[in-house]
Coordinates of C-alpha atoms and ligand atoms in Angstrom, one line a residue:
X1 CA 21.1 -55.6 -15.3
X2 CA 19.6 -53.4 -12.5
X3 CA 16.0 -52.5 -12.5
X4 CA 15.0 -49.2 -10.9
X5 CA 11.8 -50.6 -9.4
X6 CA 13.8 -53.4 -7.8
X7 CA 16.3 -51.0 -6.5
X8 CA 13.7 -49.3 -4.3
X9 CA 12.9 -52.6 -2.7
X10 CA 16.5 -53.2 -1.7
X11 CA 17.6 -52.7 1.8
X12 CA 21.2 -52.3 2.9
X13 CA 21.0 -55.7 4.6
X14 CA 21.4 -58.6 2.2
X15 CA 18.1 -59.8 0.9
X16 CA 17.4 -63.1 -0.9
X17 CA 16.8 -63.9 -4.5
X18 CA 15.6 -61.4 -7.0
X19 CA 15.9 -58.4 -4.7
X20 CA 19.7 -58.7 -5.0
X21 CA 19.6 -57.9 -8.6
X22 CA 21.7 -54.8 -9.1
X23 CA 23.7 -55.2 -5.9
X24 CA 27.2 -56.4 -5.1
X25 CA 27.9 -58.2 -1.8
X26 CA 30.2 -56.6 0.7
X27 CA 30.4 -58.8 3.8
X28 CA 26.7 -58.9 4.9
X29 CA 25.7 -55.8 3.0
X30 CA 24.1 -55.5 -0.4
X31 CA 25.5 -52.4 -2.1
X32 CA 23.1 -50.9 -4.6
X33 CA 24.5 -50.7 -8.1
X34 CA 21.6 -49.3 -10.1
X35 CA 23.1 -47.8 -13.3
X36 CA 22.2 -44.8 -15.3
X37 CA 21.9 -45.9 -18.9
X38 CA 23.6 -42.6 -20.0
X39 CA 26.6 -43.1 -17.8
X40 CA 29.9 -43.9 -19.5
X41 CA 33.5 -43.6 -18.4
X42 CA 35.7 -40.9 -19.7
X43 CA 37.7 -37.9 -18.6
X44 CA 37.7 -34.9 -18.8
X45 CA 34.1 -34.5 -17.9
X46 CA 31.8 -31.7 -16.9
X47 CA 28.3 -32.2 -15.5
X48 CA 25.9 -29.5 -14.5
X49 CA 22.4 -29.2 -13.2
X50 CA 19.8 -28.1 -15.7
X51 CA 20.1 -27.7 -19.4
X52 CA 22.8 -25.1 -19.5
X53 CA 24.9 -26.4 -22.4
X54 CA 26.8 -23.1 -22.5
X55 CA 27.9 -23.6 -18.9
X56 CA 29.3 -27.1 -19.6
X57 CA 30.9 -26.0 -22.9
X58 CA 32.6 -23.0 -21.2
X59 CA 33.8 -25.3 -18.4
X60 CA 35.1 -27.9 -20.9
X61 CA 36.9 -25.2 -22.9
X62 CA 38.7 -24.2 -19.7
X63 CA 39.8 -27.7 -19.1
X64 CA 41.0 -28.3 -22.7
X65 CA 42.9 -25.0 -22.5
X66 CA 44.8 -26.3 -19.5
X67 CA 42.7 -24.7 -16.8
X68 CA 42.2 -26.6 -13.5
X69 CA 39.0 -28.4 -12.6
X70 CA 38.2 -25.5 -10.3
X71 CA 38.8 -22.9 -13.1
X72 CA 36.4 -25.0 -15.2
X73 CA 33.6 -25.2 -12.5
X74 CA 33.9 -21.5 -11.8
X75 CA 33.8 -20.5 -15.4
X76 CA 30.7 -22.7 -16.0
X77 CA 28.9 -21.3 -13.0
X78 CA 29.5 -17.7 -14.1
X79 CA 27.4 -18.3 -17.3
X80 CA 24.0 -18.4 -15.6
X81 CA 25.2 -15.9 -13.0
X82 CA 25.6 -13.3 -15.8
X83 CA 22.4 -14.3 -17.6
X84 CA 19.5 -11.9 -16.9
X85 CA 17.0 -14.4 -18.1
X86 CA 18.1 -17.0 -15.6
X87 CA 15.8 -16.1 -12.6
X88 CA 17.4 -18.4 -10.0
X89 CA 21.0 -17.4 -10.3
X90 CA 23.0 -14.2 -10.1
X91 CA 21.9 -11.2 -12.2
X92 CA 18.2 -11.5 -12.8
X93 CA 17.6 -13.8 -9.9
X94 CA 14.2 -13.4 -8.3
X95 CA 14.5 -11.4 -5.1
X96 CA 13.5 -12.2 -1.5
X97 CA 10.1 -11.0 -0.3
X98 CA 11.5 -7.5 0.4
X99 CA 12.7 -7.1 -3.2
X100 CA 16.4 -7.8 -2.5
X101 CA 18.4 -10.2 -4.7
X102 CA 20.6 -12.1 -2.3
X103 CA 23.0 -14.7 -3.6
X104 CA 24.7 -17.8 -2.2
X105 CA 27.6 -19.8 -3.7
X106 CA 30.4 -22.2 -2.9
X107 CA 33.3 -23.9 -4.5
X108 CA 35.3 -27.0 -3.4
X109 CA 38.6 -28.2 -5.0
X110 CA 40.4 -31.5 -5.4
X111 CA 42.4 -30.9 -2.2
X112 CA 39.3 -30.4 -0.1
X113 CA 39.6 -26.7 0.1
X114 CA 36.4 -24.8 0.1
X115 CA 35.0 -21.3 0.1
X116 CA 31.5 -19.9 0.3
X117 CA 29.5 -16.7 0.4
X118 CA 25.9 -16.2 1.4
X119 CA 23.3 -13.4 1.6
X120 CA 25.6 -11.5 -0.7
X121 CA 23.9 -8.5 -2.5
X122 CA 24.9 -6.5 -5.6
X123 CA 27.7 -8.7 -6.8
X124 CA 27.1 -10.5 -10.0
X125 CA 29.5 -13.4 -9.6
X126 CA 29.2 -14.9 -6.1
X127 CA 31.0 -18.0 -7.3
X128 CA 34.1 -16.0 -7.9
X129 CA 33.8 -14.3 -4.5
X130 CA 33.5 -17.8 -2.9
X131 CA 36.7 -18.8 -4.6
X132 CA 38.4 -15.7 -3.3
X133 CA 37.2 -16.6 0.2
X134 CA 38.8 -20.0 -0.3
X135 CA 42.1 -18.6 -1.6
X136 CA 42.5 -15.4 0.2
X137 CA 41.1 -15.8 3.6
X138 CA 41.6 -18.3 6.5
X139 CA 37.8 -18.9 6.5
X140 CA 35.3 -21.1 4.7
X141 CA 32.2 -18.9 4.5
X142 CA 31.5 -15.1 4.7
X143 CA 28.0 -13.7 4.7
X144 CA 26.0 -10.5 4.2
X145 CA 27.7 -7.1 4.6
X146 CA 31.0 -8.9 5.5
X147 CA 30.8 -10.8 2.2
X148 CA 30.1 -7.6 0.3
X149 CA 32.9 -5.7 2.0
X150 CA 35.2 -8.6 1.2
X151 CA 34.1 -8.8 -2.4
X152 CA 34.7 -5.0 -2.9
X153 CA 38.2 -5.4 -1.3
X154 CA 38.9 -8.1 -4.0
X155 CA 38.0 -5.8 -6.8
X156 CA 34.4 -6.9 -7.5
X157 CA 32.0 -4.1 -8.6
X158 CA 28.7 -3.4 -7.0
X159 CA 25.7 -3.4 -9.4
X160 CA 22.0 -3.7 -9.2
X161 CA 21.0 -7.3 -9.9
X162 CA 17.3 -6.8 -10.0
X163 CA 16.3 -6.9 -13.6
X164 CA 13.1 -5.3 -14.9
X165 CA 11.6 -8.8 -15.4
X166 CA 12.4 -9.9 -11.9
X167 CA 11.1 -6.7 -10.4
X168 CA 7.8 -7.1 -12.3
X169 CA 7.5 -10.7 -11.1
X170 CA 8.2 -9.6 -7.5
X171 CA 5.6 -6.8 -7.8
X172 CA 3.1 -9.4 -9.1
X173 CA 3.9 -11.6 -6.1
X174 CA 3.4 -8.6 -3.7
X175 CA -0.2 -8.4 -4.7
X176 CA -0.9 -11.6 -2.8
X177 CA 2.2 -11.8 -0.7
X178 CA 1.6 -15.5 -0.4
X179 CA 4.6 -16.8 1.4
X180 CA 5.0 -20.3 0.4
X181 CA 8.4 -21.8 1.0
X182 CA 7.7 -24.3 -1.7
X183 CA 9.8 -24.9 -4.7
X184 CA 8.6 -26.4 -7.9
X185 CA 10.3 -27.4 -11.0
X186 CA 9.6 -24.1 -12.9
X187 CA 11.0 -21.9 -10.2
X188 CA 14.5 -23.2 -9.6
X189 CA 17.6 -23.8 -11.5
X190 CA 20.4 -23.4 -9.1
X191 CA 23.6 -24.4 -11.0
X192 CA 25.7 -27.1 -9.4
X193 CA 28.6 -28.0 -11.6
X194 CA 31.2 -30.7 -11.3
X195 CA 34.4 -30.9 -13.4
X196 CA 37.1 -33.5 -13.6
X197 CA 40.3 -33.0 -15.7
X198 CA 41.9 -35.7 -17.7
X199 CA 44.0 -36.8 -14.8
X200 CA 41.1 -37.2 -12.5
X201 CA 41.3 -34.0 -10.5
X202 CA 37.8 -33.0 -9.4
X203 CA 36.3 -29.7 -8.3
X204 CA 32.8 -28.2 -8.1
X205 CA 30.8 -25.1 -7.7
X206 CA 27.3 -24.3 -6.8
X207 CA 25.5 -20.9 -7.1
X208 CA 22.0 -19.6 -6.6
X209 CA 19.7 -16.7 -5.8
X210 CA 17.9 -19.2 -3.6
X211 CA 14.2 -19.7 -3.1
X212 CA 12.2 -16.8 -4.7
X213 CA 10.5 -14.5 -2.3
X214 CA 12.2 -16.1 0.6
X215 CA 12.4 -14.4 4.0
X216 CA 15.2 -11.9 4.2
X217 CA 18.4 -13.7 5.4
X218 CA 17.2 -17.2 4.4
X219 CA 20.0 -19.4 3.3
X220 CA 19.4 -22.7 1.5
X221 CA 21.7 -25.6 0.8
X222 CA 23.6 -24.2 -2.1
X223 CA 26.5 -22.5 -0.2
X224 CA 26.7 -25.2 2.4
X225 CA 29.6 -27.6 1.9
X226 CA 28.1 -31.1 2.1
X227 CA 24.6 -30.0 1.3
X228 CA 24.7 -28.2 -2.1
X229 CA 28.1 -29.5 -3.0
X230 CA 30.7 -31.9 -1.9
X231 CA 34.0 -33.1 -3.5
X232 CA 36.3 -35.8 -2.3
X233 CA 39.0 -36.3 -4.8
X234 CA 39.6 -39.9 -3.8
X235 CA 36.0 -40.9 -4.3
X236 CA 33.9 -38.4 -6.4
X237 CA 31.7 -35.4 -6.2
X238 CA 28.0 -34.5 -5.9
X239 CA 25.8 -31.4 -6.1
X240 CA 22.2 -30.5 -5.6
X241 CA 19.3 -28.4 -6.7
X242 CA 15.9 -28.0 -5.2
X243 CA 14.3 -27.2 -1.9
X244 CA 17.3 -26.2 0.2
X245 CA 15.8 -26.9 3.5
X246 CA 15.4 -30.6 2.7
X247 CA 18.8 -30.9 1.0
X248 CA 20.5 -29.3 4.0
X249 CA 18.6 -31.5 6.5
X250 CA 19.8 -34.6 4.7
X251 CA 23.2 -33.3 3.8
X252 CA 22.6 -34.7 0.4
X253 CA 25.9 -34.1 -1.5
X254 CA 28.0 -35.4 1.4
X255 CA 25.7 -38.4 1.7
X256 CA 26.1 -39.3 -2.0
X257 CA 29.9 -39.1 -1.8
X258 CA 29.9 -41.2 1.4
X259 CA 27.6 -43.8 -0.3
X260 CA 30.0 -43.9 -3.3
X261 CA 32.8 -44.5 -0.8
X262 CA 30.9 -47.5 0.5
X263 CA 30.7 -48.8 -3.1
X264 CA 27.3 -47.5 -4.3
X265 CA 27.3 -46.6 -8.0
X266 CA 26.8 -42.8 -8.6
X267 CA 23.3 -43.5 -9.7
X268 CA 22.4 -45.6 -6.7
X269 CA 23.9 -43.0 -4.4
X270 CA 21.7 -40.3 -6.0
X271 CA 18.6 -42.5 -5.6
X272 CA 19.3 -43.1 -1.9
X273 CA 19.8 -39.3 -1.3
X274 CA 16.4 -38.8 -3.0
X275 CA 14.8 -41.5 -0.7
X276 CA 16.1 -39.6 2.3
X277 CA 14.7 -36.3 1.0
X278 CA 11.3 -37.9 0.5
X279 CA 11.3 -39.5 4.0
X280 CA 12.3 -36.1 5.5
X281 CA 9.6 -34.3 3.5
X282 CA 7.0 -36.8 4.7
X283 CA 8.1 -36.4 8.3
X284 CA 8.0 -32.6 8.0
X285 CA 4.7 -32.5 6.1
X286 CA 6.3 -30.8 3.1
X287 CA 4.5 -31.4 -0.2
X288 CA 4.9 -30.0 -3.8
X289 CA 8.6 -29.7 -3.9
X290 CA 11.5 -30.8 -6.0
X291 CA 15.1 -31.8 -5.3
X292 CA 17.6 -33.3 -7.6
X293 CA 21.2 -34.6 -7.4
X294 CA 24.1 -35.2 -9.7
X295 CA 27.1 -37.4 -8.8
X296 CA 30.4 -38.1 -10.5
X297 CA 32.9 -40.8 -9.7
X298 CA 36.6 -41.0 -10.5
X299 CA 36.0 -42.9 -13.8
X300 CA 33.7 -40.1 -15.0
X301 CA 30.6 -42.2 -14.5
X302 CA 27.7 -40.2 -13.3
X303 CA 24.4 -40.5 -11.6
X304 CA 21.3 -38.2 -11.7
X305 CA 18.0 -38.5 -9.9
X306 CA 15.2 -36.3 -8.6
X307 CA 12.1 -36.4 -6.5
X308 CA 9.7 -35.6 -9.3
X309 CA 9.9 -35.4 -13.1
X310 CA 11.5 -32.4 -14.7
X311 CA 15.1 -32.4 -13.6
X312 CA 17.5 -32.4 -16.5
X313 CA 21.2 -31.9 -16.7
X314 CA 24.0 -31.1 -19.1
X315 CA 26.9 -33.5 -19.6
X316 CA 30.1 -32.8 -21.6
X317 CA 32.1 -36.0 -22.0
X318 CA 33.9 -37.8 -24.8
X319 CA 33.5 -34.8 -27.1
X320 CA 29.7 -34.6 -26.7
X321 CA 27.8 -31.9 -24.9
X322 CA 24.3 -33.1 -24.3
X323 CA 21.2 -32.6 -22.1
X324 CA 19.8 -35.6 -20.4
X325 CA 16.6 -36.2 -18.4
X326 CA 17.2 -37.5 -14.9
X327 CA 15.2 -40.4 -13.5
X328 CA 12.7 -39.6 -10.7
X329 CA 11.1 -41.3 -7.8
X330 CA 7.6 -39.9 -7.6
Ligands
LIG401 N1 18.7 -25.0 -3.7 C1 18.3 -23.7 -3.8 C2 18.0 -23.1 -2.4 O1 17.2 -23.8 -1.7 C3 17.2 -23.4 -4.6 C4 17.1 -24.0 -6.0 O2 17.8 -25.0 -6.3 O3 16.4 -23.5 -6.7 O4 18.4 -22.0 -2.1

């Protein structure tokens, strides 16, 4: 039985005795296998950052109605995008420091196709625009006015996304204009969502309004393939939430999938991605931040881990739709 405290003493190089608990040997390497007590096998499955049970329910409904994993991930992501009370995604998202709501999103499917938009204004569903980028252009990512122009050409409608609540919060912030590119657990809930159909086809989506009161034009990890989201249908998928600068610098989602390819359990892979974030933050002198990851393997087993307490996630699997608390390192 793996023990989380032991896990953090492991190194990739084989160690002796008790430190090997929770590892499998692969040549000379000890591969961490720490397990998430809530992780079970089972397909179809949908997992999403934060406690948005309606998002996972909507995604699962798509799957059971015969939709693809990509249809499911997109449908789930559209739930917080349309929710005016969700201040980190889509409509109602907190603006940048100039008062503009700017959105970032990406999708990735089971064939390795991907699409993304960033610095997109006035379109409520960036995740669906990202999908159109994937399906209807030869490109992976479109940003700013180009993304808006493209969205309009695809039939999306321009609308004001700054709600009264978010405008007030921004005006309050303007009084001090304290520019602190710091994220804490109350101020972010980017949705990363991973869906796998009953036959094991995997897709994912990630969507956000990014760091509140960010500099105009700032892009975080969420629309970056490999950072906010990565899917490899042979291995599994991962997504992220939290301080995008750190997640991008460690390419967390790609890292997790690659670690799973090496044999790490989804949980161990998330824990190692968090370790990298913490090392990077220490090196950069970043304090008071949060980052969390979810991972899913081909059996439907999952991992979830964050830097500090407070990261939860929704899991719809084996006919149950539940919210779970992720483990944390600090
Ligand atoms: N990851 C997002 C970003 O840095 C923020 C968040 O998760 O709240 O843009």
